[in-house]
CSV table of C-alpha atoms in Angstrom, one decimal:
chain,number,residue,atom,x,y,z
Y,544,MET,CA,-55.0,-6.2,-138.8
Y,545,LYS,CA,-54.9,-2.4,-138.3
Y,546,LYS,CA,-54.8,-2.9,-134.5
Y,547,VAL,CA,-51.9,-5.3,-134.9
Y,548,LEU,CA,-50.0,-2.9,-137.1
Y,549,SER,CA,-50.7,0.0,-134.7
Y,550,SER,CA,-49.4,-2.1,-131.8
Y,551,LEU,CA,-46.2,-3.0,-133.7
Y,552,LEU,CA,-45.7,0.7,-134.6
Y,553,ILE,CA,-46.0,1.7,-130.9
Y,554,LEU,CA,-43.5,-0.9,-129.9
Y,555,LEU,CA,-41.0,0.2,-132.6
Y,556,LEU,CA,-41.4,3.8,-131.5
Y,557,VAL,CA,-40.8,2.9,-127.9
Y,558,TYR,CA,-37.7,0.8,-128.9
Y,559,ALA,CA,-36.4,3.7,-131.0
Y,560,CYS,CA,-36.8,6.1,-128.0
Y,561,LYS,CA,-34.9,3.7,-125.8
Y,562,LYS,CA,-32.1,3.5,-128.3
Y,563,ASP,CA,-32.0,7.3,-128.6
Y,564,ASP,CA,-31.7,7.6,-124.8
Y,565,TYR,CA,-29.0,4.8,-124.6
Y,566,GLU,CA,-25.4,6.0,-124.3
Y,567,ILE,CA,-21.9,4.4,-124.2
Y,568,GLN,CA,-19.9,6.3,-121.6
Y,569,PHE,CA,-16.5,5.9,-120.0
Y,570,TYR,CA,-14.7,5.7,-116.7
Y,571,HIS,CA,-11.4,7.6,-116.5
Y,572,TRP,CA,-9.2,6.0,-113.8
Y,573,LYS,CA,-5.8,7.6,-114.0
Y,574,SER,CA,-4.2,10.2,-111.7
Y,575,ASP,CA,-3.6,12.6,-114.7
Y,576,ALA,CA,-6.8,13.1,-116.7
Y,577,LYS,CA,-5.1,14.7,-119.7
Y,578,LEU,CA,-6.5,13.3,-122.9
Y,579,SER,CA,-4.7,12.2,-126.0
Y,580,ASP,CA,-6.2,12.7,-129.5
Y,581,VAL,CA,-7.1,9.0,-129.6
Y,582,GLU,CA,-9.0,9.3,-126.3
Y,583,LYS,CA,-10.8,12.5,-127.5
Y,584,GLU,CA,-11.8,10.7,-130.7
Y,585,ALA,CA,-13.2,7.8,-128.6
Y,586,LEU,CA,-15.4,10.3,-126.7
Y,587,LYS,CA,-16.6,11.8,-130.0
Y,588,ASN,CA,-17.3,8.4,-131.6
Y,589,THR,CA,-19.6,7.4,-128.8
Y,590,HIS,CA,-21.4,10.8,-128.5
Y,591,ALA,CA,-21.2,10.3,-124.7
Y,592,LYS,CA,-22.8,13.1,-122.7
Y,593,LYS,CA,-21.3,11.9,-119.4
Y,594,THR,CA,-17.9,10.6,-118.2
Y,595,PHE,CA,-17.1,9.2,-114.8
Y,596,ILE,CA,-13.7,10.4,-113.5
Y,597,HIS,CA,-12.0,8.9,-110.5
Y,598,TYR,CA,-11.2,11.7,-108.1
Y,599,PHE,CA,-9.6,9.9,-105.2
Y,600,ASP,CA,-9.6,6.9,-102.9
Y,601,VAL,CA,-10.4,6.8,-99.1
Y,602,VAL,CA,-8.3,4.1,-97.3
Y,603,LEU,CA,-7.6,3.2,-93.7
Y,604,THR,CA,-4.1,3.5,-92.3
Y,605,ASP,CA,-3.3,3.0,-88.6
Y,606,GLY,CA,-7.0,3.2,-87.9
Y,607,ILE,CA,-7.4,6.6,-89.6
Y,608,SER,CA,-9.2,7.1,-92.9
Y,609,HIS,CA,-7.7,9.5,-95.3
Y,610,PRO,CA,-7.6,10.3,-99.1
Y,611,VAL,CA,-5.0,8.9,-101.4
Y,612,SER,CA,-4.4,8.8,-105.2
Y,613,VAL,CA,-6.0,12.3,-105.5
Y,614,ILE,CA,-6.4,13.3,-109.2
Y,615,GLN,CA,-3.6,15.6,-110.3
Y,616,ASP,CA,-5.0,17.3,-113.4
Y,617,ILE,CA,-8.2,17.2,-115.6
Y,618,ASP,CA,-8.2,18.1,-119.3
Y,619,PRO,CA,-10.3,21.1,-120.3
Y,620,TYR,CA,-11.9,18.9,-123.0
Y,621,PHE,CA,-14.0,17.3,-120.2
Y,622,ASN,CA,-16.0,20.6,-120.1
Y,623,THR,CA,-17.8,19.3,-123.2
Y,624,VAL,CA,-19.5,16.5,-121.1
Y,625,GLN,CA,-21.0,16.1,-117.7
Y,626,VAL,CA,-18.4,14.8,-115.3
Y,627,VAL,CA,-19.4,12.6,-112.5
Y,628,PRO,CA,-16.8,12.3,-109.7
Y,629,VAL,CA,-16.1,8.7,-108.5
Y,630,VAL,CA,-14.6,8.0,-105.1
Y,631,PHE,CA,-13.4,4.6,-104.1
Y,632,ILE,CA,-13.8,3.8,-100.4
Y,633,SER,CA,-12.1,0.8,-98.9
Y,634,ASN,CA,-14.6,-1.5,-97.1
Y,635,SER,CA,-12.3,-1.4,-94.1
Y,636,VAL,CA,-13.1,2.3,-93.6
Y,637,PHE,CA,-16.6,1.3,-92.6
Y,638,LYS,CA,-15.4,-1.2,-90.0
Y,639,VAL,CA,-13.7,1.5,-87.9
Y,640,ASN,CA,-15.7,4.2,-86.3
Y,641,GLN,CA,-12.9,6.7,-85.6
Y,642,TYR,CA,-15.1,9.5,-87.0
Y,643,SER,CA,-18.9,9.8,-87.1
Y,644,THR,CA,-20.5,8.8,-90.4
Y,645,GLN,CA,-21.6,12.4,-90.9
Y,646,ASN,CA,-18.0,13.5,-90.5
Y,647,LEU,CA,-16.9,11.1,-93.2
Y,648,VAL,CA,-19.7,12.4,-95.5
Y,649,ASP,CA,-18.5,16.0,-94.9
Y,650,LYS,CA,-14.9,15.2,-95.7
Y,651,VAL,CA,-15.7,13.2,-98.9
Y,652,ALA,CA,-18.2,15.8,-100.2
Y,653,GLN,CA,-15.9,18.7,-99.4
Y,654,LEU,CA,-12.9,17.3,-101.2
Y,655,VAL,CA,-15.0,16.2,-104.2
Y,656,GLN,CA,-16.5,19.7,-104.5
Y,657,GLN,CA,-13.0,21.4,-104.1
Y,658,ILE,CA,-11.7,19.4,-107.0
Y,659,HIS,CA,-14.7,19.9,-109.1
Y,660,GLN,CA,-14.8,23.6,-108.5
Y,661,LYS,CA,-11.1,23.9,-109.3
Y,662,TYR,CA,-11.4,22.3,-112.8
Y,663,PHE,CA,-15.0,23.1,-113.8
Y,664,ASN,CA,-15.7,26.3,-111.8
Y,665,LYS,CA,-19.0,24.8,-110.5
Y,666,GLN,CA,-20.3,22.3,-108.0
Y,667,ALA,CA,-20.8,18.6,-108.9
Y,668,LEU,CA,-24.4,17.5,-109.2
Y,669,GLU,CA,-23.8,13.8,-109.0
Y,670,ILE,CA,-21.3,11.5,-107.3
Y,671,GLN,CA,-20.6,7.8,-107.6
Y,672,ILE,CA,-19.2,5.8,-104.7
Y,673,ASP,CA,-17.2,2.6,-105.4
Y,674,CYS,CA,-17.2,0.2,-102.4
Y,675,ASP,CA,-17.4,-3.6,-102.1
Y,676,TRP,CA,-19.4,-3.5,-98.9
Y,677,THR,CA,-20.2,-6.7,-96.9
Y,678,LYS,CA,-22.8,-7.8,-94.4
Y,679,THR,CA,-20.7,-6.5,-91.5
Y,680,THR,CA,-20.3,-3.0,-93.0
Y,681,ARG,CA,-23.7,-2.7,-94.7
Y,682,GLU,CA,-25.4,-0.7,-91.9
Y,683,THR,CA,-22.6,1.9,-91.7
Y,684,TYR,CA,-22.1,2.1,-95.4
Y,685,PHE,CA,-25.9,2.6,-96.1
Y,686,LYS,CA,-26.1,5.3,-93.5
Y,687,PHE,CA,-23.2,7.0,-95.2
Y,688,LEU,CA,-25.0,6.9,-98.5
Y,689,GLU,CA,-28.3,8.2,-97.0
Y,690,LEU,CA,-26.5,11.2,-95.5
Y,691,LEU,CA,-24.5,11.9,-98.7
Y,692,LYS,CA,-27.7,11.7,-100.7
Y,693,GLU,CA,-29.1,14.6,-98.7
Y,694,ARG,CA,-26.5,16.8,-100.4
Y,695,ILE,CA,-26.0,15.4,-103.9
Y,696,SER,CA,-27.4,12.7,-106.3
Y,697,VAL,CA,-25.6,9.4,-105.5
Y,698,SER,CA,-24.9,6.2,-107.4
Y,699,VAL,CA,-22.9,3.2,-106.4
Y,700,THR,CA,-21.0,0.4,-108.0
Y,701,ILE,CA,-22.7,-3.1,-107.7
Y,702,ARG,CA,-20.8,-6.4,-107.9
Y,703,LEU,CA,-22.3,-9.6,-109.4
Y,704,HIS,CA,-22.5,-11.3,-105.9
Y,705,GLN,CA,-24.5,-8.3,-104.7
Y,706,ILE,CA,-27.0,-9.0,-107.4
Y,707,LYS,CA,-27.3,-12.7,-106.7
Y,708,PHE,CA,-27.3,-12.4,-103.0
Y,709,GLN,CA,-29.2,-9.2,-102.7
Y,710,ARG,CA,-31.3,-10.3,-99.7
Y,711,GLU,CA,-28.1,-10.8,-97.7
Y,712,THR,CA,-26.2,-7.8,-98.9
Y,713,GLY,CA,-29.1,-5.4,-99.1
Y,714,ILE,CA,-30.1,-2.7,-101.6
Y,715,PRO,CA,-28.1,0.5,-101.2
Y,716,PRO,CA,-30.3,3.6,-100.7
Y,717,VAL,CA,-29.2,5.5,-103.8
Y,718,ASP,CA,-30.6,6.8,-107.1
Y,719,PHE,CA,-29.1,4.1,-109.3
Y,720,GLY,CA,-26.2,1.7,-109.6
Y,721,ALA,CA,-23.4,0.6,-112.0
Y,722,LEU,CA,-23.1,-3.1,-112.4
Y,723,MET,CA,-19.4,-3.9,-112.7
Y,724,LEU,CA,-19.0,-6.7,-115.2
Y,725,TYR,CA,-15.3,-7.1,-114.8
Y,726,ASN,CA,-12.9,-8.7,-112.4
Y,727,VAL,CA,-15.4,-11.5,-112.2
Y,728,GLY,CA,-13.0,-14.4,-111.9
Y,729,ASP,CA,-10.2,-15.7,-109.7
Y,730,LEU,CA,-6.8,-13.9,-110.3
Y,731,GLY,CA,-5.0,-17.0,-109.0
Y,732,ASP,CA,-6.6,-19.4,-111.3
Y,733,PHE,CA,-4.4,-19.5,-114.4
Y,734,ASN,CA,-6.9,-21.6,-116.3
Y,735,GLN,CA,-9.4,-18.7,-116.6
Y,736,ASN,CA,-9.5,-15.1,-117.6
Y,737,SER,CA,-10.3,-13.2,-114.4
Y,738,ILE,CA,-11.3,-10.0,-116.1
Y,739,LEU,CA,-14.4,-11.3,-117.8
Y,740,ASN,CA,-15.8,-14.8,-118.4
Y,741,SER,CA,-19.4,-15.2,-119.7
Y,742,LYS,CA,-19.7,-18.6,-118.1
Y,743,ILE,CA,-19.1,-17.0,-114.6
Y,744,VAL,CA,-21.5,-14.2,-115.4
Y,745,SER,CA,-24.2,-16.7,-116.3
Y,746,GLN,CA,-23.8,-18.3,-112.8
Y,747,TYR,CA,-24.9,-15.0,-111.2
Y,748,VAL,CA,-27.4,-13.6,-113.7
Y,749,LYS,CA,-30.3,-15.6,-115.1
Y,750,GLY,CA,-33.1,-14.5,-117.4
Y,751,SER,CA,-35.4,-14.0,-114.5
Y,752,THR,CA,-32.8,-12.0,-112.4
Y,753,GLU,CA,-34.2,-8.7,-111.1
Y,754,TYR,CA,-32.8,-5.8,-109.1
Y,755,PRO,CA,-34.8,-2.8,-107.7
Y,756,LEU,CA,-32.4,-0.2,-108.9
Y,757,GLN,CA,-31.8,1.0,-112.5
Y,758,LEU,CA,-28.3,0.0,-113.5
Y,759,ASP,CA,-25.6,1.2,-115.9
Y,760,LEU,CA,-23.6,-1.7,-117.2
Y,761,ALA,CA,-19.8,-1.3,-116.7
Y,762,LEU,CA,-17.8,-3.4,-119.2
Y,763,PRO,CA,-14.0,-3.9,-119.4
Y,764,LEU,CA,-11.7,-2.0,-121.7
Y,765,PHE,CA,-8.4,-3.0,-120.1
Y,766,SER,CA,-5.8,-5.7,-119.8
Y,767,GLN,CA,-3.4,-6.8,-117.1
Y,768,VAL,CA,-0.4,-9.0,-116.3
Y,769,VAL,CA,-1.1,-11.3,-113.3
Y,770,ILE,CA,2.1,-12.1,-111.5
Y,771,LYS,CA,2.3,-15.1,-109.2
Y,772,ASN,CA,5.4,-15.4,-107.1
Y,773,ARG,CA,7.0,-18.6,-105.6
Y,774,GLU,CA,4.6,-18.4,-102.6
Y,775,ASP,CA,1.6,-18.0,-104.9
Y,776,ASN,CA,1.1,-14.3,-103.9
Y,777,ILE,CA,-0.5,-12.2,-106.6
Y,778,ARG,CA,0.5,-8.8,-108.0
Y,779,LEU,CA,-0.8,-6.9,-111.1
Y,780,ILE,CA,0.7,-4.8,-113.8
Y,781,ASN,CA,-1.7,-2.7,-115.9
Y,782,ARG,CA,-1.8,-3.1,-119.7
Y,783,VAL,CA,-0.6,-6.1,-121.7
Y,784,ILE,CA,1.9,-5.9,-124.5
Y,785,GLU,CA,2.5,-9.6,-125.3
Y,786,GLU,CA,5.3,-8.8,-127.7
Y,787,ASP,CA,7.4,-7.7,-124.7
Y,788,PHE,CA,7.3,-11.3,-123.4
Y,789,LYS,CA,7.3,-13.2,-126.8
Y,790,ASN,CA,10.4,-11.4,-128.0
Y,791,ASP,CA,12.4,-11.5,-124.8
Y,792,THR,CA,13.4,-15.2,-124.8
Y,793,GLU,CA,16.3,-14.4,-122.5
Y,794,HIS,CA,13.9,-13.6,-119.6
Y,795,PHE,CA,10.6,-15.3,-120.4
Y,796,LYS,CA,9.5,-18.7,-121.6
Y,797,SER,CA,6.0,-19.3,-123.1
Y,798,LEU,CA,3.9,-21.9,-121.4
Y,799,GLY,CA,1.0,-21.4,-123.9
Y,800,LYS,CA,-2.4,-19.8,-123.4
Y,801,HIS,CA,-0.8,-16.4,-122.8
Y,802,GLN,CA,1.2,-17.7,-119.9
Y,803,TYR,CA,4.9,-17.3,-119.2
Y,804,ILE,CA,7.5,-18.3,-116.7
Y,805,VAL,CA,10.4,-16.0,-115.7
Y,806,LEU,CA,13.8,-17.4,-116.6
Y,807,LYS,CA,15.9,-14.6,-115.3
Y,808,LYS,CA,15.4,-11.6,-113.0
Y,809,LYS,CA,13.9,-8.7,-115.0
Y,810,LEU,CA,12.7,-5.2,-114.1
Y,811,TYR,CA,9.4,-4.6,-116.0
Y,812,LYS,CA,7.3,-1.5,-115.8
Y,813,GLY,CA,8.7,-0.7,-112.4
Y,814,GLN,CA,8.3,-4.2,-110.9
Y,815,TYR,CA,11.0,-6.9,-110.4
Y,816,LEU,CA,10.1,-10.2,-111.9
Y,817,TYR,CA,12.2,-13.0,-110.4
Y,818,LYS,CA,13.1,-16.5,-111.7
Y,819,ASP,CA,10.3,-19.0,-111.6
Y,820,PHE,CA,7.6,-16.3,-111.2
Y,821,LYS,CA,4.5,-17.2,-113.4
Y,822,LEU,CA,2.7,-14.7,-115.5
Y,823,LYS,CA,-0.8,-14.7,-116.9
Y,824,LEU,CA,-1.6,-12.1,-119.6
Y,825,GLU,CA,-5.2,-11.2,-119.6
Y,826,LYS,CA,-7.1,-9.3,-122.2
Y,827,THR,CA,-10.8,-9.1,-123.1
Y,828,SER,CA,-12.1,-10.1,-126.5
Y,829,ILE,CA,-15.0,-8.4,-128.2
Y,830,GLU,CA,-16.7,-11.8,-128.5
Y,831,GLU,CA,-16.5,-12.3,-124.7
Y,832,ILE,CA,-17.7,-8.8,-123.9
Y,833,VAL,CA,-20.7,-9.2,-126.3
Y,834,LYS,CA,-21.6,-12.6,-124.8
Y,835,SER,CA,-21.6,-11.2,-121.3
Y,836,ASN,CA,-23.4,-8.1,-122.3
Y,837,ASP,CA,-26.1,-10.2,-123.9
Y,838,ILE,CA,-26.6,-12.3,-120.7
Y,839,ILE,CA,-27.3,-9.1,-118.8
Y,840,LYS,CA,-29.4,-7.4,-121.4
Y,841,ASN,CA,-31.6,-10.6,-121.8
Y,842,SER,CA,-32.3,-10.7,-118.0
Y,843,ASP,CA,-34.9,-8.7,-116.2
Y,844,LEU,CA,-32.4,-6.3,-114.9
Y,845,ASN,CA,-33.2,-2.6,-115.7
Y,846,ILE,CA,-30.2,-1.5,-117.7
Y,847,ARG,CA,-29.8,2.1,-118.7
Y,848,ASN,CA,-26.4,2.8,-120.3
Y,849,THR,CA,-23.0,1.1,-120.9
Y,850,ILE,CA,-19.9,2.5,-119.2
Y,851,LEU,CA,-16.5,1.3,-120.5
Y,852,TYR,CA,-13.7,0.9,-118.0
Y,853,HIS,CA,-11.6,2.7,-118.9
Y,854,LEU,CA,-10.7,5.6,-121.2
Y,855,ASP,CA,-7.1,4.7,-122.2
Y,856,GLU,CA,-5.3,5.2,-125.5
Y,857,THR,CA,-3.3,1.9,-125.4
Y,858,GLU,CA,-6.4,-0.2,-124.7
Y,859,ILE,CA,-8.5,1.5,-127.4
Y,860,LYS,CA,-5.7,0.8,-129.9
Y,861,GLU,CA,-5.3,-2.8,-128.9
Y,862,LEU,CA,-9.0,-3.6,-129.3
Y,863,ASN,CA,-11.1,-2.9,-132.4
Y,864,PHE,CA,-12.9,-0.2,-130.7
Y,865,LYS,CA,-15.2,0.9,-133.5
Y,866,GLU,CA,-16.3,-2.7,-134.0
Y,867,LEU,CA,-17.0,-3.0,-130.2
Y,868,ILE,CA,-19.2,0.0,-129.9
Y,869,THR,CA,-21.3,-1.1,-132.9
Y,870,LYS,CA,-22.1,-4.4,-131.1
Y,871,LEU,CA,-23.1,-3.0,-127.7
């Protein structure tokens, strides 16, 4: 009996240590990283020691890769946490060898450190690369990561299909990953929520699912309007305020299930919506986030922390944020 009690005590202590180490963190993905009081309060409530801030994208134009969407300002409040720069690199960049891989590493690392030095007066110790690589770009992308890792600690974003088909896509040579548990569905399918759907998650991750890297779990804290034009082409508008559509019966007609059809041309948040365009308003519920979170946590994946995408006052207010963080 004493041995059983002793074993239980050890398990409880181990569990307690894991809970103490566990953190809820944030992505910040806006060009101006100035914080509102609501956003600062969210950081305080989660006691996060680390925040991932999007610094810039690398895209391909006319066969030449170059940075775009470079961050314009960073709030001094971020000096209270460790900031990890995040760089999105378009997969197409690794299809074109206009520069050597080393040259691309040099350019990315140099710009990251210039930005970090400007706002924090020190060098970044860690960087995260966001790229949805494919079998055709895998070799070049992994070489890029290997070279970058010689200079700085590196993590990468991982998609669900890269977990399920890891033999085909390969395991990136990095320190750890961030499993992106959002944008899992089909934007064009108006019968499903493309942001997060636990049924889709369960198709990719089972109880026995493993992955050789430690993973942070990135969960959605955002909403969007999916716009489908007459040719079924898709565009997005960030943030959903459903009252804008419910109350404007001159321009929008409800089709049910958070869907609308445009009755009359309307300029909305800088985008023209024309007659007969269809709209799908997508939000994530706490229930769906918790269900999906549980699927991952009950698998054999090695999960470290949770990262919420992303730190935004409107989204925090729209969702019962305090209830959410107590359930993760």
